[in-house]
Amino acid sequence: MSQVPVELHIVSDSTGETAARLVLALEAQFPDLAFEEVRHPRVESVEDLALAVNRARGRPAVMVYTLVEPGLREEMRRLCRRSRVHY
C-alpha cells in the first residue's frame, strides 16, 4: 500500500530558496516519510496567504514560510491556526 505524502507548502515573499533549504533539513530528519513540496513564491498579500493555506487545509500538510513583513507573518499564523493547518 502506497504512503500518502506529507505536503510541505513553501511560502515566501521572494523565491522561496531559504524555506526550501529548511525543507531539505526537515526531510532528512524523517527519511521514512514521503514528502511532496508545494511552492508558493512571491506571496505579497493576505489573499495570497489565504490561497496557500486553503490549498493545504484538510490535507496532511505543513506550512513552511519565510516572510519579511511582520504583518504577513502574523496573518499566516492566524490563518493556519484558524484552518488547523500545521505551521
PDB file of C-alpha atoms in Angstrom:
ATOM      1  CA  MET A   1       0.000   0.000   0.000  1.00  0.00           C
ATOM      2  CA  SER A   2       1.371   3.401  -1.008  1.00  0.00           C
ATOM      3  CA  GLN A   3       2.037   6.024   1.646  1.00  0.00           C
ATOM      4  CA  VAL A   4       0.261   9.366   1.229  1.00  0.00           C
ATOM      5  CA  PRO A   5       2.982  12.033   1.134  1.00  0.00           C
ATOM      6  CA  VAL A   6       3.024  14.905   3.596  1.00  0.00           C
ATOM      7  CA  GLU A   7       2.724  18.140   1.664  1.00  0.00           C
ATOM      8  CA  LEU A   8       5.332  20.725   2.619  1.00  0.00           C
ATOM      9  CA  HIS A   9       3.960  24.067   1.453  1.00  0.00           C
ATOM     10  CA  ILE A  10       6.837  26.503   0.954  1.00  0.00           C
ATOM     11  CA  VAL A  11       5.502  30.059   1.239  1.00  0.00           C
ATOM     12  CA  SER A  12       7.740  33.065   0.610  1.00  0.00           C
ATOM     13  CA  ASP A  13       7.579  36.718  -0.318  1.00  0.00           C
ATOM     14  CA  SER A  14      10.586  36.040  -2.591  1.00  0.00           C
ATOM     15  CA  THR A  15      11.719  32.907  -4.454  1.00  0.00           C
ATOM     16  CA  GLY A  16      11.409  30.528  -1.515  1.00  0.00           C
ATOM     17  CA  GLU A  17      15.006  29.290  -1.597  1.00  0.00           C
ATOM     18  CA  THR A  18      15.591  29.861   2.130  1.00  0.00           C
ATOM     19  CA  ALA A  19      12.446  27.952   3.093  1.00  0.00           C
ATOM     20  CA  ALA A  20      13.336  25.220   0.589  1.00  0.00           C
ATOM     21  CA  ARG A  21      16.646  24.698   2.423  1.00  0.00           C
ATOM     22  CA  LEU A  22      14.722  24.333   5.675  1.00  0.00           C
ATOM     23  CA  VAL A  23      12.509  21.757   3.999  1.00  0.00           C
ATOM     24  CA  LEU A  24      15.554  19.740   2.896  1.00  0.00           C
ATOM     25  CA  ALA A  25      16.719  19.612   6.505  1.00  0.00           C
ATOM     26  CA  LEU A  26      13.234  18.596   7.651  1.00  0.00           C
ATOM     27  CA  GLU A  27      13.045  15.811   5.064  1.00  0.00           C
ATOM     28  CA  ALA A  28      16.442  14.487   6.184  1.00  0.00           C
ATOM     29  CA  GLN A  29      15.130  14.173   9.755  1.00  0.00           C
ATOM     30  CA  PHE A  30      12.312  11.854   8.627  1.00  0.00           C
ATOM     31  CA  PRO A  31      13.789   9.556   5.945  1.00  0.00           C
ATOM     32  CA  ASP A  32      10.950   7.036   6.224  1.00  0.00           C
ATOM     33  CA  LEU A  33       8.233   9.544   5.339  1.00  0.00           C
ATOM     34  CA  ALA A  34       7.190  10.559   1.848  1.00  0.00           C
ATOM     35  CA  PHE A  35       7.038  14.298   1.181  1.00  0.00           C
ATOM     36  CA  GLU A  36       5.750  16.461  -1.636  1.00  0.00           C
ATOM     37  CA  GLU A  37       6.935  20.047  -1.948  1.00  0.00           C
ATOM     38  CA  VAL A  38       4.387  22.666  -2.991  1.00  0.00           C
ATOM     39  CA  ARG A  39       5.835  26.132  -3.631  1.00  0.00           C
ATOM     40  CA  HIS A  40       4.035  29.439  -3.202  1.00  0.00           C
ATOM     41  CA  PRO A  41       6.639  32.050  -4.245  1.00  0.00           C
ATOM     42  CA  ARG A  42       6.274  35.829  -4.303  1.00  0.00           C
ATOM     43  CA  VAL A  43       3.391  35.985  -1.855  1.00  0.00           C
ATOM     44  CA  GLU A  44       2.526  39.662  -1.463  1.00  0.00           C
ATOM     45  CA  SER A  45      -0.899  39.867   0.180  1.00  0.00           C
ATOM     46  CA  VAL A  46      -3.206  38.353   2.758  1.00  0.00           C
ATOM     47  CA  GLU A  47      -5.235  36.970  -0.142  1.00  0.00           C
ATOM     48  CA  ASP A  48      -2.149  35.114  -1.420  1.00  0.00           C
ATOM     49  CA  LEU A  49      -1.613  33.644   2.051  1.00  0.00           C
ATOM     50  CA  ALA A  50      -5.253  32.569   2.276  1.00  0.00           C
ATOM     51  CA  LEU A  51      -4.989  30.765  -1.070  1.00  0.00           C
ATOM     52  CA  ALA A  52      -1.918  28.846   0.115  1.00  0.00           C
ATOM     53  CA  VAL A  53      -3.481  27.884   3.458  1.00  0.00           C
ATOM     54  CA  ASN A  54      -6.744  26.864   1.799  1.00  0.00           C
ATOM     55  CA  ARG A  55      -4.825  24.574  -0.546  1.00  0.00           C
ATOM     56  CA  ALA A  56      -3.316  22.790   2.480  1.00  0.00           C
ATOM     57  CA  ARG A  57      -6.442  22.678   4.658  1.00  0.00           C
ATOM     58  CA  GLY A  58      -7.757  19.203   5.393  1.00  0.00           C
ATOM     59  CA  ARG A  59      -4.669  17.524   3.937  1.00  0.00           C
ATOM     60  CA  PRO A  60      -1.567  16.017   5.521  1.00  0.00           C
ATOM     61  CA  ALA A  61       0.351  19.277   5.190  1.00  0.00           C
ATOM     62  CA  VAL A  62       2.763  21.642   6.912  1.00  0.00           C
ATOM     63  CA  MET A  63       3.276  25.289   6.007  1.00  0.00           C
ATOM     64  CA  VAL A  64       6.944  26.363   5.962  1.00  0.00           C
ATOM     65  CA  TYR A  65       7.276  30.090   5.404  1.00  0.00           C
ATOM     66  CA  THR A  66       9.784  32.907   5.206  1.00  0.00           C
ATOM     67  CA  LEU A  67       8.013  36.246   5.204  1.00  0.00           C
ATOM     68  CA  VAL A  68       9.832  39.523   5.889  1.00  0.00           C
ATOM     69  CA  GLU A  69       6.749  41.644   6.615  1.00  0.00           C
ATOM     70  CA  PRO A  70       5.673  41.192  10.277  1.00  0.00           C
ATOM     71  CA  GLY A  71       2.011  41.711   9.371  1.00  0.00           C
ATOM     72  CA  LEU A  72       2.112  38.877   6.848  1.00  0.00           C
ATOM     73  CA  ARG A  73       3.840  36.590   9.343  1.00  0.00           C
ATOM     74  CA  GLU A  74       1.156  37.259  11.955  1.00  0.00           C
ATOM     75  CA  GLU A  75      -1.594  36.765   9.390  1.00  0.00           C
ATOM     76  CA  MET A  76      -0.031  33.454   8.309  1.00  0.00           C
ATOM     77  CA  ARG A  77      -0.064  32.227  11.914  1.00  0.00           C
ATOM     78  CA  ARG A  78      -3.673  33.348  12.312  1.00  0.00           C
ATOM     79  CA  LEU A  79      -4.811  31.672   9.093  1.00  0.00           C
ATOM     80  CA  CYS A  80      -3.014  28.426   9.936  1.00  0.00           C
ATOM     81  CA  ARG A  81      -4.457  28.296  13.461  1.00  0.00           C
ATOM     82  CA  ARG A  82      -7.961  29.073  12.225  1.00  0.00           C
ATOM     83  CA  SER A  83      -7.724  26.435   9.472  1.00  0.00           C
ATOM     84  CA  ARG A  84      -5.972  23.913  11.722  1.00  0.00           C
ATOM     85  CA  VAL A  85      -3.003  23.616   9.394  1.00  0.00           C
ATOM     86  CA  HIS A  86       0.391  22.837  10.920  1.00  0.00           C
ATOM     87  CA  TYR A  87       2.991  25.560  10.519  1.00  0.00           C
TER      88      TYR A  87
END
